[in-house]
PDB file of C-alpha atoms in Angstrom:
ATOM      1  CA  UNK F   1      -9.730  57.873   1.709  1.00 45.00           C
ATOM      2  CA  UNK F   2     -11.724  60.585   3.360  1.00 44.00           C
ATOM      3  CA  UNK F   3     -10.133  64.080   2.057  1.00 48.00           C
ATOM      4  CA  UNK F   4     -11.395  67.607   2.570  1.00 46.00           C
ATOM      5  CA  UNK F   5     -10.859  69.492  -0.819  1.00 44.00           C
ATOM      6  CA  UNK F   6     -10.578  73.118  -1.835  1.00 41.00           C
ATOM      7  CA  UNK F   7     -13.979  74.180  -0.913  1.00 38.00           C
ATOM      8  CA  UNK F   8     -14.055  72.505   2.195  1.00 37.00           C
ATOM      9  CA  UNK F   9     -16.512  69.856   0.872  1.00 35.00           C
ATOM     10  CA  UNK F  10     -15.631  66.401   2.606  1.00 35.00           C
ATOM     11  CA  UNK F  11     -15.667  64.156  -0.115  1.00 35.00           C
ATOM     12  CA  UNK F  12     -14.874  60.054  -0.492  1.00 36.00           C
ATOM     13  CA  UNK F  13     -12.307  60.084  -2.769  1.00 38.00           C
ATOM     14  CA  UNK F  14     -12.038  56.842  -4.705  1.00 35.00           C
ATOM     15  CA  UNK F  15      -8.720  56.380  -6.178  1.00 39.00           C
ATOM     16  CA  UNK F  16      -8.658  54.661  -9.626  1.00 39.00           C
ATOM     17  CA  UNK F  17      -7.805  50.900  -9.864  1.00 34.00           C
ATOM     18  CA  UNK F  18      -4.039  51.838 -11.010  1.00 39.00           C
ATOM     19  CA  UNK F  19      -3.461  54.051  -7.895  1.00 47.00           C
ATOM     20  CA  UNK F  20      -5.066  51.731  -5.463  1.00 45.00           C
ATOM     21  CA  UNK F  21      -2.688  48.739  -6.796  1.00 41.00           C
ATOM     22  CA  UNK F  22       0.474  51.116  -6.396  1.00 53.00           C
ATOM     23  CA  UNK F  23      -0.703  52.239  -2.761  1.00 57.00           C
ATOM     24  CA  UNK F  24       2.031  50.166  -0.204  1.00 56.00           C
ATOM     25  CA  UNK F  25       3.892  49.040  -3.387  1.00 64.00           C
ATOM     26  CA  UNK F  26       7.668  50.356  -3.690  1.00 62.00           C
ATOM     27  CA  UNK F  27       7.846  51.023  -7.482  1.00 77.00           C
ATOM     28  CA  UNK F  28      11.049  53.251  -6.638  1.00 84.00           C
ATOM     29  CA  UNK F  29       9.076  56.532  -6.789  1.00 94.00           C
ATOM     30  CA  UNK F  30       9.763  58.620  -3.960  1.00 96.00           C
ATOM     31  CA  UNK F  31       8.079  61.865  -2.510  1.00 98.00           C
ATOM     32  CA  UNK F  32       9.190  64.218  -0.035  1.00 98.00           C
ATOM     33  CA  UNK F  33       6.540  66.224   2.196  1.00 98.00           C
ATOM     34  CA  UNK F  34       6.075  68.376   5.278  1.00 98.00           C
ATOM     35  CA  UNK F  35       2.942  67.873   7.294  1.00 98.00           C
ATOM     36  CA  UNK F  36       0.964  69.022  10.208  1.00 98.00           C
ATOM     37  CA  UNK F  37      -0.756  66.688  12.391  1.00 98.00           C
ATOM     38  CA  UNK F  38      -3.315  67.374  15.096  1.00 98.00           C
ATOM     39  CA  UNK F  39      -4.002  64.317  17.252  1.00 98.00           C
ATOM     40  CA  UNK F  40      -7.561  63.410  18.603  1.00 98.00           C
ATOM     41  CA  UNK F  41      -8.667  61.090  21.398  1.00 98.00           C
ATOM     42  CA  UNK F  42      -9.121  58.116  19.213  1.00 98.00           C
ATOM     43  CA  UNK F  43      -5.567  58.377  17.553  1.00 98.00           C
ATOM     44  CA  UNK F  44      -3.498  55.365  17.840  1.00 97.00           C
ATOM     45  CA  UNK F  45      -1.215  57.471  20.154  1.00 96.00           C
ATOM     46  CA  UNK F  46      -3.391  59.963  21.985  1.00 97.00           C
ATOM     47  CA  UNK F  47      -0.351  61.985  23.515  1.00 97.00           C
ATOM     48  CA  UNK F  48       2.567  64.424  21.826  1.00 97.00           C
ATOM     49  CA  UNK F  49       5.343  66.716  22.660  1.00 96.00           C
ATOM     50  CA  UNK F  50       2.297  69.327  22.873  1.00 95.00           C
ATOM     51  CA  UNK F  51       0.107  67.662  25.191  1.00 96.00           C
ATOM     52  CA  UNK F  52       0.546  64.835  27.520  1.00 96.00           C
ATOM     53  CA  UNK F  53      -3.044  63.539  27.179  1.00 96.00           C
ATOM     54  CA  UNK F  54      -5.195  64.525  24.151  1.00 98.00           C
ATOM     55  CA  UNK F  55      -9.094  65.153  24.915  1.00 97.00           C
ATOM     56  CA  UNK F  56      -9.830  67.001  21.694  1.00 98.00           C
ATOM     57  CA  UNK F  57     -12.571  65.091  19.178  1.00 98.00           C
ATOM     58  CA  UNK F  58     -11.720  63.770  15.717  1.00 98.00           C
ATOM     59  CA  UNK F  59     -14.015  66.709  14.693  1.00 98.00           C
ATOM     60  CA  UNK F  60     -12.208  69.298  16.709  1.00 98.00           C
ATOM     61  CA  UNK F  61      -9.040  68.028  15.633  1.00 98.00           C
ATOM     62  CA  UNK F  62     -10.077  68.425  11.684  1.00 98.00           C
ATOM     63  CA  UNK F  63     -11.359  71.915  12.879  1.00 98.00           C
ATOM     64  CA  UNK F  64      -7.890  73.094  13.736  1.00 98.00           C
ATOM     65  CA  UNK F  65      -6.232  71.565  10.670  1.00 98.00           C
ATOM     66  CA  UNK F  66      -8.586  73.144   8.381  1.00 98.00           C
ATOM     67  CA  UNK F  67      -7.908  76.586  10.140  1.00 98.00           C
ATOM     68  CA  UNK F  68      -4.053  76.011   9.346  1.00 98.00           C
ATOM     69  CA  UNK F  69      -4.993  75.067   5.827  1.00 98.00           C
ATOM     70  CA  UNK F  70      -7.051  78.299   5.397  1.00 98.00           C
ATOM     71  CA  UNK F  71      -3.906  80.452   7.070  1.00 98.00           C
ATOM     72  CA  UNK F  72      -1.584  78.615   4.499  1.00 98.00           C
ATOM     73  CA  UNK F  73      -3.828  79.286   1.492  1.00 98.00           C
ATOM     74  CA  UNK F  74      -4.363  83.069   2.342  1.00 98.00           C
ATOM     75  CA  UNK F  75      -0.897  83.501   1.339  1.00 98.00           C
ATOM     76  CA  UNK F  76       0.211  83.888  -2.304  1.00 98.00           C
ATOM     77  CA  UNK F  77       1.561  80.273  -3.388  1.00 97.00           C
ATOM     78  CA  UNK F  78       5.211  81.260  -3.392  1.00 97.00           C
ATOM     79  CA  UNK F  79       4.915  81.826   0.335  1.00 98.00           C
ATOM     80  CA  UNK F  80       3.119  78.450   1.020  1.00 98.00           C
ATOM     81  CA  UNK F  81       6.079  76.459   1.950  1.00 98.00           C
ATOM     82  CA  UNK F  82       7.315  78.979   4.345  1.00 98.00           C
ATOM     83  CA  UNK F  83       4.124  79.527   6.384  1.00 98.00           C
ATOM     84  CA  UNK F  84       3.623  75.713   6.501  1.00 98.00           C
ATOM     85  CA  UNK F  85       7.028  75.198   7.862  1.00 98.00           C
ATOM     86  CA  UNK F  86       6.440  77.834  10.368  1.00 98.00           C
ATOM     87  CA  UNK F  87       2.831  76.377  11.569  1.00 98.00           C
ATOM     88  CA  UNK F  88       4.208  72.610  11.518  1.00 98.00           C
ATOM     89  CA  UNK F  89       7.226  73.911  13.975  1.00 98.00           C
ATOM     90  CA  UNK F  90       4.554  75.460  16.086  1.00 98.00           C
ATOM     91  CA  UNK F  91       1.564  73.329  15.908  1.00 98.00           C
ATOM     92  CA  UNK F  92       2.092  69.841  14.451  1.00 98.00           C
ATOM     93  CA  UNK F  93       1.864  66.723  17.155  1.00 98.00           C
ATOM     94  CA  UNK F  94       4.125  65.096  15.234  1.00 98.00           C
ATOM     95  CA  UNK F  95       7.836  65.006  16.263  1.00 97.00           C
ATOM     96  CA  UNK F  96       8.761  66.315  12.708  1.00 98.00           C
ATOM     97  CA  UNK F  97       8.019  69.384  13.971  1.00 98.00           C
ATOM     98  CA  UNK F  98      11.517  69.820  14.895  1.00 98.00           C
ATOM     99  CA  UNK F  99      12.272  69.700  11.197  1.00 98.00           C
ATOM    100  CA  UNK F 100       9.221  72.082  10.232  1.00 98.00           C
ATOM    101  CA  UNK F 101       7.264  68.989   9.441  1.00 98.00           C
ATOM    102  CA  UNK F 102       9.602  67.438   7.046  1.00 98.00           C
ATOM    103  CA  UNK F 103       9.119  63.866   6.962  1.00 98.00           C
ATOM    104  CA  UNK F 104      12.265  63.502   4.155  1.00 96.00           C
ATOM    105  CA  UNK F 105      11.979  61.515   1.076  1.00 97.00           C
ATOM    106  CA  UNK F 106       9.975  58.143   1.396  1.00 97.00           C
ATOM    107  CA  UNK F 107       8.673  55.429  -1.179  1.00 96.00           C
ATOM    108  CA  UNK F 108       5.319  53.694  -1.287  1.00 95.00           C
ATOM    109  CA  UNK F 109       4.794  51.380   1.463  1.00 94.00           C
ATOM    110  CA  UNK F 110       6.313  53.235   4.191  1.00 95.00           C
ATOM    111  CA  UNK F 111       3.694  55.416   5.618  1.00 97.00           C
ATOM    112  CA  UNK F 112      -0.365  54.734   6.341  1.00 97.00           C
ATOM    113  CA  UNK F 113      -2.055  54.313   3.348  1.00 97.00           C
ATOM    114  CA  UNK F 114      -4.204  57.180   3.289  1.00 97.00           C
ATOM    115  CA  UNK F 115      -1.492  59.402   3.854  1.00 98.00           C
ATOM    116  CA  UNK F 116       0.785  57.793   1.160  1.00 97.00           C
ATOM    117  CA  UNK F 117      -2.033  58.126  -1.449  1.00 97.00           C
ATOM    118  CA  UNK F 118      -2.282  61.710  -0.552  1.00 98.00           C
ATOM    119  CA  UNK F 119       1.517  62.710  -0.582  1.00 98.00           C
ATOM    120  CA  UNK F 120       1.692  60.755  -3.954  1.00 97.00           C
ATOM    121  CA  UNK F 121      -1.498  62.400  -5.482  1.00 97.00           C
ATOM    122  CA  UNK F 122      -0.107  66.074  -4.677  1.00 98.00           C
ATOM    123  CA  UNK F 123       1.707  68.124  -7.295  1.00 97.00           C
ATOM    124  CA  UNK F 124       4.980  69.451  -5.907  1.00 98.00           C
ATOM    125  CA  UNK F 125       3.992  72.673  -4.269  1.00 98.00           C
ATOM    126  CA  UNK F 126       0.474  71.974  -3.520  1.00 98.00           C
ATOM    127  CA  UNK F 127      -1.146  71.599  -0.134  1.00 98.00           C
ATOM    128  CA  UNK F 128      -3.576  68.722   0.404  1.00 98.00           C
ATOM    129  CA  UNK F 129      -7.076  68.857   1.924  1.00 98.00           C
ATOM    130  CA  UNK F 130      -7.639  67.118   5.093  1.00 98.00           C
ATOM    131  CA  UNK F 131      -6.269  63.441   5.365  1.00 98.00           C
ATOM    132  CA  UNK F 132      -7.354  61.267   8.282  1.00 98.00           C
ATOM    133  CA  UNK F 133      -4.936  58.391   9.431  1.00 98.00           C
ATOM    134  CA  UNK F 134      -4.739  56.180  12.452  1.00 98.00           C
ATOM    135  CA  UNK F 135      -2.352  58.976  13.496  1.00 98.00           C
ATOM    136  CA  UNK F 136      -5.030  61.952  13.468  1.00 98.00           C
ATOM    137  CA  UNK F 137      -5.957  64.558  11.093  1.00 98.00           C
ATOM    138  CA  UNK F 138      -2.988  65.931   8.708  1.00 98.00           C
ATOM    139  CA  UNK F 139      -2.464  68.702   5.952  1.00 98.00           C
ATOM    140  CA  UNK F 140       0.488  67.757   3.636  1.00 98.00           C
ATOM    141  CA  UNK F 141       2.595  70.075   1.588  1.00 98.00           C
ATOM    142  CA  UNK F 142       4.673  68.318  -1.207  1.00 98.00           C
ATOM    143  CA  UNK F 143       8.262  69.518  -1.472  1.00 98.00           C
ATOM    144  CA  UNK F 144       9.315  66.848  -4.180  1.00 97.00           C
TER     145      UNK F 144
END
């Protein structure tokens, strides 16, 4: 997985064998997250409610998402979910913008592997680094 971590260093995160074996396997565990998605021209569907035709590069999408992430992290942690929700409603390219980025609860095996792995790796109340999937570039806030 490619993930942008706290100090904005791009790292290849190597998941331990235990976590790798769980990706995509429904073990009964569920998470609930909000996310912000910014699509780029190489996304699997390069259009959204915000933009009919998306022309930004993957790097430009990553820059946008990192700016949103920094806006969230600039607040007290107790305010992160509220700030995240507002940004998701205004900025996310996913149709979940209507629910302030809330994807509801989901088990393993229902989301794209990088998104799933990042969602399950987060602690409740934390914001991810950048997560790259076929849909685009995300940040994730774990609700439950």
